């Protein structure tokens, strides 16, 4: 099966600009997660979609971040306006059913490296 | 809140030798899952091994094994007969049983270098 696809793989933008990251989960995976790793630090949870609904968005840092998953397929994460501290690697992961997710059986994408200058 | 700590930013091992990566965690829950994930350079993160807290027996997967010390809240990863392909970032992760989102809480990672 095709894996989780994220693009772009890298993005360099100026402070104040807008960037949209995209994640295409494995087809049929209802659960989609966004995580972020700020340089050298731990990977932190941002939010969890079940189909098109936000199940948990407790990790979203502030209202400059907007995540959507229209139609329960791909998801986008928009940062507007971007700040320097938003730099990091943004990971997406998907899982077919929560039972599988329960055991940590997520499929991760390769991440998008965002650099805000 | 649960936390995961990896105190070794970088480790180095000679090919064919054994290396142990450390991980400690903090939680008030009694039942949970622990994981080790591997991320090769520019590649996706993959699950290496998982441990269910209620199981006393340490998990093993081929050359990978864990030393799970529940009372000490320690979960180290041992890689035996290290290979060049083991070079990667390794992340320790926790997942509480009560979390309906099944989200993972990660440590900061350990970069493993394998010397030929």
Tab-separated table of N, CA, C and O in Angstrom, chain A:
chain	number	residue	atom	x	y	z
A	1	UNK	N	0.853	-1.190	0.000
A	1	UNK	CA	0.000	0.000	0.000
A	1	UNK	C	0.890	1.241	0.000
A	1	UNK	O	2.007	1.222	0.499
A	2	UNK	N	0.352	2.319	-0.592
A	2	UNK	CA	1.095	3.568	-0.593
A	2	UNK	C	1.184	4.067	0.837
A	2	UNK	O	0.298	3.844	1.659
A	3	UNK	N	2.281	4.782	1.120
A	3	UNK	CA	2.473	5.281	2.468
A	3	UNK	C	1.800	6.615	2.677
A	3	UNK	O	1.037	7.097	1.851
A	4	UNK	N	2.107	7.223	3.795
A	4	UNK	CA	1.624	8.565	4.103
A	4	UNK	C	2.535	9.551	3.385
A	4	UNK	O	3.762	9.482	3.529
A	5	UNK	N	1.928	10.436	2.638
A	5	UNK	CA	2.697	11.384	1.841
A	5	UNK	C	2.533	12.791	2.384
A	5	UNK	O	1.416	13.232	2.631
A	6	UNK	N	3.650	13.442	2.550
A	6	UNK	CA	3.610	14.825	2.999
A	6	UNK	C	4.350	15.700	1.991
A	6	UNK	O	5.413	15.325	1.494
A	7	UNK	N	3.787	16.864	1.749
A	7	UNK	CA	4.507	17.828	0.920
A	7	UNK	C	4.090	19.246	1.250
A	7	UNK	O	3.003	19.458	1.802
A	8	UNK	N	5.030	20.178	1.069
A	8	UNK	CA	6.354	19.911	0.519
A	8	UNK	C	7.246	19.201	1.533
A	8	UNK	O	6.910	19.130	2.701
A	9	UNK	N	8.378	18.712	1.083
A	9	UNK	CA	9.315	18.098	2.008
A	9	UNK	C	10.093	19.168	2.760
A	9	UNK	O	10.495	18.955	3.906
A	10	UNK	N	10.310	20.285	2.103
A	10	UNK	CA	10.973	21.421	2.736
A	10	UNK	C	10.255	22.699	2.329
A	10	UNK	O	9.760	22.806	1.206
A	11	UNK	N	10.241	23.651	3.246
A	11	UNK	CA	9.670	24.953	2.938
A	11	UNK	C	10.421	26.019	3.722
A	11	UNK	O	10.610	25.869	4.929
A	12	UNK	N	10.859	27.048	3.012
A	12	UNK	CA	11.514	28.172	3.661
A	12	UNK	C	10.666	29.406	3.364
A	12	UNK	O	10.439	29.751	2.206
A	13	UNK	N	10.187	30.038	4.404
A	13	UNK	CA	9.353	31.220	4.220
A	13	UNK	C	9.823	32.329	5.143
A	13	UNK	O	10.543	32.079	6.118
A	14	UNK	N	9.386	33.528	4.847
A	14	UNK	CA	9.736	34.658	5.697
A	14	UNK	C	8.699	34.826	6.802
A	14	UNK	O	7.515	34.480	6.621
A	15	UNK	N	9.160	35.345	7.869
A	15	UNK	CA	8.260	35.660	8.986
A	15	UNK	C	7.111	36.513	8.480
A	15	UNK	O	7.310	37.466	7.731
A	16	UNK	N	5.916	36.152	8.896
A	16	UNK	CA	4.739	36.903	8.481
A	16	UNK	C	4.010	36.317	7.286
A	16	UNK	O	2.858	36.661	7.029
A	17	UNK	N	4.696	35.424	6.568
A	17	UNK	CA	4.049	34.789	5.420
A	17	UNK	C	3.171	33.624	5.869
A	17	UNK	O	3.164	33.231	7.039
A	18	UNK	N	2.466	33.095	4.904
A	18	UNK	CA	1.577	31.960	5.156
A	18	UNK	C	2.142	30.714	4.487
A	18	UNK	O	2.692	30.787	3.380
A	19	UNK	N	2.012	29.609	5.170
A	19	UNK	CA	2.456	28.342	4.585
A	19	UNK	C	1.381	27.292	4.835
A	19	UNK	O	0.727	27.292	5.889
A	20	UNK	N	1.183	26.443	3.864
A	20	UNK	CA	0.223	25.349	3.999
A	20	UNK	C	0.928	24.032	3.760
A	20	UNK	O	1.549	23.825	2.712
A	21	UNK	N	0.842	23.177	4.741
A	21	UNK	CA	1.431	21.843	4.652
A	21	UNK	C	0.307	20.857	4.349
A	21	UNK	O	-0.816	21.015	4.828
A	22	UNK	N	0.659	19.842	3.594
A	22	UNK	CA	-0.371	18.882	3.225
A	22	UNK	C	0.053	17.470	3.600
A	22	UNK	O	1.227	17.118	3.522
A	23	UNK	N	-0.928	16.698	3.999
A	23	UNK	CA	-0.699	15.294	4.335
A	23	UNK	C	-1.748	14.435	3.646
A	23	UNK	O	-2.946	14.659	3.809
A	24	UNK	N	-1.277	13.448	2.912
A	24	UNK	CA	-2.171	12.464	2.322
A	24	UNK	C	-1.994	11.152	3.074
A	24	UNK	O	-0.948	10.495	2.955
A	25	UNK	N	-2.991	10.765	3.849
A	25	UNK	CA	-2.849	9.515	4.614
A	25	UNK	C	-3.032	8.311	3.704
A	25	UNK	O	-3.358	8.446	2.526
A	26	UNK	N	-2.829	7.163	4.273
A	26	UNK	CA	-3.110	5.936	3.543
A	26	UNK	C	-4.617	5.872	3.294
A	26	UNK	O	-5.413	6.179	4.202
A	27	UNK	N	-4.997	5.499	2.096
A	27	UNK	CA	-6.401	5.447	1.744
A	27	UNK	C	-7.176	4.545	2.705
A	27	UNK	O	-6.752	3.414	2.997
A	28	UNK	N	-8.271	5.087	3.215
A	28	UNK	CA	-9.093	4.302	4.133
A	28	UNK	C	-8.751	4.490	5.591
A	28	UNK	O	-9.447	3.980	6.468
A	29	UNK	N	-7.683	5.221	5.866
A	29	UNK	CA	-7.310	5.482	7.256
A	29	UNK	C	-8.143	6.636	7.796
A	29	UNK	O	-7.990	7.776	7.380
A	30	UNK	N	-8.986	6.326	8.759
A	30	UNK	CA	-9.854	7.353	9.323
A	30	UNK	C	-9.111	8.299	10.266
A	30	UNK	O	-9.480	9.448	10.420
A	31	UNK	N	-8.082	7.777	10.923
A	31	UNK	CA	-7.385	8.562	11.937
A	31	UNK	C	-6.150	9.224	11.346
A	31	UNK	O	-5.311	8.563	10.730
A	32	UNK	N	-6.063	10.528	11.562
A	32	UNK	CA	-4.931	11.286	11.047
A	32	UNK	C	-4.425	12.191	12.160
A	32	UNK	O	-5.208	12.868	12.829
A	33	UNK	N	-3.123	12.166	12.350
A	33	UNK	CA	-2.479	12.932	13.413
A	33	UNK	C	-1.447	13.888	12.813
A	33	UNK	O	-0.761	13.551	11.854
A	34	UNK	N	-1.320	15.035	13.459
A	34	UNK	CA	-0.229	15.951	13.158
A	34	UNK	C	0.637	16.074	14.413
A	34	UNK	O	0.126	16.224	15.530
A	35	UNK	N	1.947	16.013	14.186
A	35	UNK	CA	2.934	16.222	15.245
A	35	UNK	C	3.959	17.230	14.742
A	35	UNK	O	4.108	17.444	13.539
A	36	UNK	N	4.700	17.804	15.692
A	36	UNK	CA	5.737	18.755	15.308
A	36	UNK	C	6.969	18.540	16.182
A	36	UNK	O	6.842	18.313	17.397
A	37	UNK	N	8.129	18.642	15.555
A	37	UNK	CA	9.371	18.598	16.313
A	37	UNK	C	10.137	19.892	16.072
A	37	UNK	O	10.606	20.146	14.965
A	38	UNK	N	10.244	20.669	17.108
A	38	UNK	CA	11.083	21.852	17.060
A	38	UNK	C	12.512	21.382	17.252
A	38	UNK	O	12.763	20.440	18.013
A	39	UNK	N	13.445	22.017	16.582
A	39	UNK	CA	14.828	21.553	16.497
A	39	UNK	C	15.382	21.084	17.838
A	39	UNK	O	15.445	21.844	18.796
A	40	UNK	N	15.801	19.828	17.866
A	40	UNK	CA	16.467	19.273	19.024
A	40	UNK	C	15.565	18.925	20.189
A	40	UNK	O	16.043	18.421	21.206
A	41	UNK	N	14.306	19.175	20.037
A	41	UNK	CA	13.399	18.908	21.157
A	41	UNK	C	12.491	17.725	20.844
A	41	UNK	O	12.633	17.060	19.837
A	42	UNK	N	11.575	17.470	21.758
A	42	UNK	CA	10.725	16.309	21.584
A	42	UNK	C	9.678	16.563	20.502
A	42	UNK	O	9.345	17.695	20.165
A	43	UNK	N	9.167	15.487	19.964
A	43	UNK	CA	8.063	15.562	19.014
A	43	UNK	C	6.790	15.774	19.824
A	43	UNK	O	6.513	15.025	20.758
A	44	UNK	N	6.048	16.788	19.427
A	44	UNK	CA	4.831	17.103	20.188
A	44	UNK	C	3.576	16.932	19.340
A	44	UNK	O	3.542	17.295	18.166
A	45	UNK	N	2.582	16.399	19.955
A	45	UNK	CA	1.277	16.205	19.336
A	45	UNK	C	0.618	17.550	19.068
A	45	UNK	O	0.670	18.466	19.900
A	46	UNK	N	0.017	17.683	17.895
A	46	UNK	CA	-0.739	18.879	17.575
A	46	UNK	C	-2.238	18.594	17.580
A	46	UNK	O	-2.979	19.212	18.335
A	47	UNK	N	-2.669	17.662	16.726
A	47	UNK	CA	-4.090	17.335	16.735
A	47	UNK	C	-4.366	16.003	16.070
A	47	UNK	O	-3.498	15.429	15.423
A	48	UNK	N	-5.600	15.543	16.265
A	48	UNK	CA	-6.053	14.249	15.789
A	48	UNK	C	-7.397	14.418	15.102
A	48	UNK	O	-8.326	14.987	15.682
A	49	UNK	N	-7.472	13.917	13.871
A	49	UNK	CA	-8.734	13.869	13.135
A	49	UNK	C	-9.264	12.438	13.131
A	49	UNK	O	-8.507	11.482	12.968
A	50	UNK	N	-10.571	12.312	13.271
A	50	UNK	CA	-11.244	11.076	12.922
A	50	UNK	C	-12.134	11.422	11.733
A	50	UNK	O	-13.083	12.204	11.876
A	51	UNK	N	-11.803	10.886	10.620
A	51	UNK	CA	-12.411	11.303	9.350
A	51	UNK	C	-12.247	12.819	9.239
A	51	UNK	O	-11.148	13.321	9.323
A	52	UNK	N	-13.332	13.545	9.070
A	52	UNK	CA	-13.169	14.990	8.892
A	52	UNK	C	-13.299	15.772	10.199
A	52	UNK	O	-13.157	16.992	10.214
A	53	UNK	N	-13.552	15.084	11.298
A	53	UNK	CA	-13.786	15.751	12.574
A	53	UNK	C	-12.529	15.821	13.424
A	53	UNK	O	-11.766	14.859	13.497
A	54	UNK	N	-12.365	16.946	14.096
A	54	UNK	CA	-11.244	17.092	15.019
A	54	UNK	C	-11.595	16.404	16.331
A	54	UNK	O	-12.490	16.855	17.047
A	55	UNK	N	-10.900	15.330	16.608
A	55	UNK	CA	-11.144	14.567	17.835
A	55	UNK	C	-10.439	15.218	19.023
A	55	UNK	O	-10.948	15.234	20.136
A	56	UNK	N	-9.245	15.725	18.768
A	56	UNK	CA	-8.435	16.299	19.843
A	56	UNK	C	-7.501	17.319	19.220
A	56	UNK	O	-6.670	16.953	18.405
A	57	UNK	N	-7.661	18.568	19.589
A	57	UNK	CA	-6.754	19.597	19.072
A	57	UNK	C	-6.049	20.298	20.221
A	57	UNK	O	-5.664	21.463	20.114
A	58	UNK	N	-5.850	19.562	21.291
A	58	UNK	CA	-5.257	20.132	22.494
A	58	UNK	C	-3.810	20.569	22.317
A	58	UNK	O	-3.305	21.352	23.106
A	59	UNK	N	-3.138	20.075	21.290
A	59	UNK	CA	-1.740	20.420	21.094
A	59	UNK	C	-1.495	21.596	20.160
A	59	UNK	O	-0.348	22.018	19.996
A	60	UNK	N	-2.545	22.125	19.589
A	60	UNK	CA	-2.362	23.258	18.671
A	60	UNK	C	-1.849	24.444	19.479
A	60	UNK	O	-2.473	24.853	20.463
A	61	UNK	N	-0.733	25.040	19.057
A	61	UNK	CA	-0.079	26.056	19.889
A	61	UNK	C	-0.848	27.375	20.000
A	61	UNK	O	-0.812	27.997	21.060
A	62	UNK	N	-1.502	27.796	18.961
A	62	UNK	CA	-2.231	29.065	19.000
A	62	UNK	C	-3.110	29.182	17.757
A	62	UNK	O	-3.140	28.284	16.921
A	63	UNK	N	-3.820	30.285	17.674
A	63	UNK	CA	-4.785	30.418	16.576
A	63	UNK	C	-4.143	30.791	15.243
A	63	UNK	O	-4.839	31.037	14.258
A	64	UNK	N	-2.840	30.808	15.198
A	64	UNK	CA	-2.188	30.996	13.895
A	64	UNK	C	-2.146	29.675	13.107
A	64	UNK	O	-1.823	29.666	11.932
A	65	UNK	N	-2.474	28.620	13.777
A	65	UNK	CA	-2.463	27.290	13.159
A	65	UNK	C	-3.900	26.856	12.881
A	65	UNK	O	-4.753	26.886	13.772
A	66	UNK	N	-4.128	26.442	11.644
A	66	UNK	CA	-5.456	25.966	11.260
A	66	UNK	C	-5.318	24.657	10.503
A	66	UNK	O	-4.645	24.592	9.482
A	67	UNK	N	-5.956	23.630	11.006
A	67	UNK	CA	-5.911	22.322	10.356
A	67	UNK	C	-7.290	21.973	9.822
A	67	UNK	O	-8.305	22.254	10.465
A	68	UNK	N	-7.280	21.371	8.658
A	68	UNK	CA	-8.535	20.946	8.042
A	68	UNK	C	-8.366	19.570	7.425
A	68	UNK	O	-7.258	19.186	7.052
A	69	UNK	N	-9.478	18.894	7.311
A	69	UNK	CA	-9.469	17.597	6.648
A	69	UNK	C	-10.819	17.432	5.945
A	69	UNK	O	-11.704	16.741	6.408
A	70	UNK	N	-10.922	18.095	4.851
A	70	UNK	CA	-12.168	18.109	4.107
A	70	UNK	C	-12.440	16.735	3.508
A	70	UNK	O	-11.566	16.134	2.862
A	71	UNK	N	-13.648	16.249	3.722
A	71	UNK	CA	-14.024	14.964	3.140
A	71	UNK	C	-13.352	13.775	3.768
A	71	UNK	O	-13.505	12.638	3.312
A	72	UNK	N	-12.633	14.020	4.827
A	72	UNK	CA	-11.994	12.905	5.525
A	72	UNK	C	-10.866	12.248	4.771
A	72	UNK	O	-10.482	11.113	5.081
A	73	UNK	N	-10.310	12.945	3.778
A	73	UNK	CA	-9.182	12.356	3.038
A	73	UNK	C	-7.899	13.056	3.451
A	73	UNK	O	-7.413	12.831	4.554
A	74	UNK	N	-7.370	13.896	2.580
A	74	UNK	CA	-6.113	14.563	2.922
A	74	UNK	C	-6.363	15.669	3.936
A	74	UNK	O	-7.497	16.114	4.132
A	75	UNK	N	-5.294	16.099	4.567
A	75	UNK	CA	-5.383	17.161	5.564
A	75	UNK	C	-4.385	18.263	5.222
A	75	UNK	O	-3.330	18.002	4.639
A	76	UNK	N	-4.738	19.463	5.600
A	76	UNK	CA	-3.814	20.577	5.466
A	76	UNK	C	-3.619	21.238	6.818
A	76	UNK	O	-4.521	21.239	7.662
A	77	UNK	N	-2.435	21.764	6.996
A	77	UNK	CA	-2.099	22.516	8.201
A	77	UNK	C	-1.546	23.857	7.737
A	77	UNK	O	-0.502	23.914	7.114
A	78	UNK	N	-2.300	24.898	8.025
A	78	UNK	CA	-1.908	26.231	7.590
A	78	UNK	C	-1.362	27.020	8.774
A	78	UNK	O	-1.952	26.990	9.865
A	79	UNK	N	-0.274	27.708	8.534
A	79	UNK	CA	0.303	28.575	9.553
A	79	UNK	C	0.252	30.002	8.996
A	79	UNK	O	0.837	30.298	7.962
A	80	UNK	N	-0.473	30.869	9.707
A	80	UNK	CA	-0.678	32.220	9.202
A	80	UNK	C	-0.907	33.208	10.340
A	80	UNK	O	-1.902	33.049	11.083
A	81	UNK	N	-0.058	34.195	10.517
A	81	UNK	CA	1.237	34.376	9.873
A	81	UNK	C	2.316	33.564	10.587
A	81	UNK	O	2.244	33.353	11.793
A	82	UNK	N	3.288	33.123	9.834
A	82	UNK	CA	4.349	32.300	10.414
A	82	UNK	C	5.286	33.146	11.269
A	82	UNK	O	5.582	34.300	10.948
A	83	UNK	N	5.739	32.561	12.364
A	83	UNK	CA	6.713	33.173	13.258
A	83	UNK	C	7.967	32.306	13.285
A	83	UNK	O	7.942	31.136	12.908
A	84	UNK	N	9.051	32.903	13.770
A	84	UNK	CA	10.329	32.181	13.793
A	84	UNK	C	10.228	30.869	14.573
A	84	UNK	O	10.811	29.850	14.184
A	85	UNK	N	9.481	30.899	15.669
A	85	UNK	CA	9.399	29.717	16.534
A	85	UNK	C	8.581	28.584	15.932
A	85	UNK	O	8.497	27.497	16.509
A	86	UNK	N	7.978	28.839	14.768
A	86	UNK	CA	7.223	27.778	14.104
A	86	UNK	C	8.142	26.842	13.310
A	86	UNK	O	7.683	25.796	12.813
A	87	UNK	N	9.383	27.198	13.195
A	87	UNK	CA	10.339	26.353	12.462
A	87	UNK	C	10.445	24.998	13.130
A	87	UNK	O	10.461	24.888	14.356
A	88	UNK	N	10.515	23.975	12.292
A	88	UNK	CA	10.628	22.626	12.815
A	88	UNK	C	10.209	21.626	11.753
A	88	UNK	O	10.014	21.981	10.595
A	89	UNK	N	10.075	20.390	12.172
A	89	UNK	CA	9.611	19.348	11.253
A	89	UNK	C	8.205	18.953	11.655
A	89	UNK	O	7.955	18.628	12.820
A	90	UNK	N	7.319	18.970	10.706
A	90	UNK	CA	5.912	18.646	10.934
A	90	UNK	C	5.644	17.257	10.369
A	90	UNK	O	5.834	17.003	9.193
A	91	UNK	N	5.216	16.384	11.259
A	91	UNK	CA	4.936	15.000	10.882
A	91	UNK	C	3.440	14.752	10.834
A	91	UNK	O	2.677	15.273	11.642
A	92	UNK	N	3.077	13.909	9.918
A	92	UNK	CA	1.710	13.435	9.835
A	92	UNK	C	1.744	11.913	10.010
A	92	UNK	O	2.709	11.247	9.593
A	93	UNK	N	0.724	11.380	10.642
A	93	UNK	CA	0.625	9.933	10.803
A	93	UNK	C	-0.828	9.526	10.630
A	93	UNK	O	-1.737	10.305	10.917
A	94	UNK	N	-1.034	8.332	10.140
A	94	UNK	CA	-2.408	7.863	10.001
A	94	UNK	C	-2.533	6.436	10.499
A	94	UNK	O	-1.546	5.693	10.605
A	95	UNK	N	-3.781	6.078	10.819
A	95	UNK	CA	-4.075	4.750	11.297
A	95	UNK	C	-5.480	4.387	10.868
A	95	UNK	O	-6.377	5.229	10.877
A	96	UNK	N	-5.663	3.128	10.515
A	96	UNK	CA	-6.961	2.726	9.982
A	96	UNK	C	-8.045	2.756	11.044
A	96	UNK	O	-9.092	3.336	10.872
A	97	UNK	N	-7.790	2.085	12.130
A	97	UNK	CA	-8.774	2.055	13.211
A	97	UNK	C	-8.064	2.325	14.512
A	97	UNK	O	-6.872	2.115	14.640
A	98	UNK	N	-8.793	2.781	15.505
A	98	UNK	CA	-8.174	3.133	16.770
A	98	UNK	C	-7.533	1.921	17.421
A	98	UNK	O	-6.590	2.027	18.152
A	99	UNK	N	-8.078	0.772	17.155
A	99	UNK	CA	-7.479	-0.428	17.733
A	99	UNK	C	-6.039	-0.592	17.308
A	99	UNK	O	-5.182	-0.971	18.086
A	100	UNK	N	-5.785	-0.296	16.059
A	100	UNK	CA	-4.421	-0.417	15.569
A	100	UNK	C	-3.579	0.719	16.126
A	100	UNK	O	-2.436	0.540	16.498
A	101	UNK	N	-4.183	1.899	16.175
A	101	UNK	CA	-3.473	3.044	16.725
A	101	UNK	C	-3.137	2.783	18.186
A	101	UNK	O	-2.103	3.200	18.674
A	102	UNK	N	-4.013	2.052	18.831
A	102	UNK	CA	-3.824	1.761	20.238
A	102	UNK	C	-2.498	1.070	20.485
A	102	UNK	O	-1.867	1.249	21.507
A	103	UNK	N	-2.078	0.271	19.584
A	103	UNK	CA	-0.817	-0.434	19.767
A	103	UNK	C	0.363	0.334	19.181
A	103	UNK	O	1.468	-0.169	19.146
A	104	UNK	N	0.133	1.565	18.775
A	104	UNK	CA	1.222	2.363	18.214
A	104	UNK	C	1.478	2.068	16.774
A	104	UNK	O	2.508	2.425	16.227
A	105	UNK	N	0.509	1.428	16.117
A	105	UNK	CA	0.698	1.039	14.723
A	105	UNK	C	0.334	2.127	13.749
A	105	UNK	O	-0.453	1.924	12.844
A	106	UNK	N	0.884	3.292	13.954
A	106	UNK	CA	0.665	4.384	13.038
A	106	UNK	C	1.622	4.254	11.873
A	106	UNK	O	2.706	3.717	12.002
A	107	UNK	N	1.228	4.838	10.734
A	107	UNK	CA	2.143	4.994	9.623
A	107	UNK	C	2.460	6.470	9.520
A	107	UNK	O	1.556	7.294	9.360
A	108	UNK	N	3.740	6.776	9.610
A	108	UNK	CA	4.166	8.163	9.582
A	108	UNK	C	4.601	8.563	8.184
A	108	UNK	O	5.105	7.738	7.414
A	109	UNK	N	4.445	9.854	7.901
A	109	UNK	CA	5.048	10.417	6.709
A	109	UNK	C	6.495	10.804	7.009
A	109	UNK	O	6.951	10.686	8.148
A	110	UNK	N	7.181	11.266	5.984
A	110	UNK	CA	8.590	11.643	6.152
A	110	UNK	C	8.764	13.040	6.737
A	110	UNK	O	9.877	13.439	7.051
A	111	UNK	N	7.657	13.758	6.860
A	111	UNK	CA	7.733	15.068	7.486
A	111	UNK	C	7.960	16.204	6.502
A	111	UNK	O	8.451	16.015	5.392
A	112	UNK	N	7.560	17.389	6.931
A	112	UNK	CA	7.848	18.624	6.210
A	112	UNK	C	8.737	19.468	7.100
A	112	UNK	O	8.367	19.775	8.234
A	113	UNK	N	9.908	19.815	6.574
A	113	UNK	CA	10.813	20.684	7.337
A	113	UNK	C	10.477	22.128	7.003
A	113	UNK	O	10.649	22.567	5.864
A	114	UNK	N	9.990	22.851	7.988
A	114	UNK	CA	9.621	24.255	7.809
A	114	UNK	C	10.667	25.150	8.449
A	114	UNK	O	11.004	24.967	9.623
A	115	UNK	N	11.162	26.089	7.683
A	115	UNK	CA	12.107	27.067	8.198
A	115	UNK	C	11.517	28.452	7.988
A	115	UNK	O	11.208	28.834	6.860
A	116	UNK	N	11.379	29.166	9.076
A	116	UNK	CA	10.870	30.538	9.007
A	116	UNK	C	12.040	31.469	9.277
A	116	UNK	O	12.711	31.352	10.317
A	117	UNK	N	12.307	32.365	8.320
A	117	UNK	CA	13.469	33.257	8.458
A	117	UNK	C	13.037	34.729	8.583
A	117	UNK	O	11.894	35.065	8.271
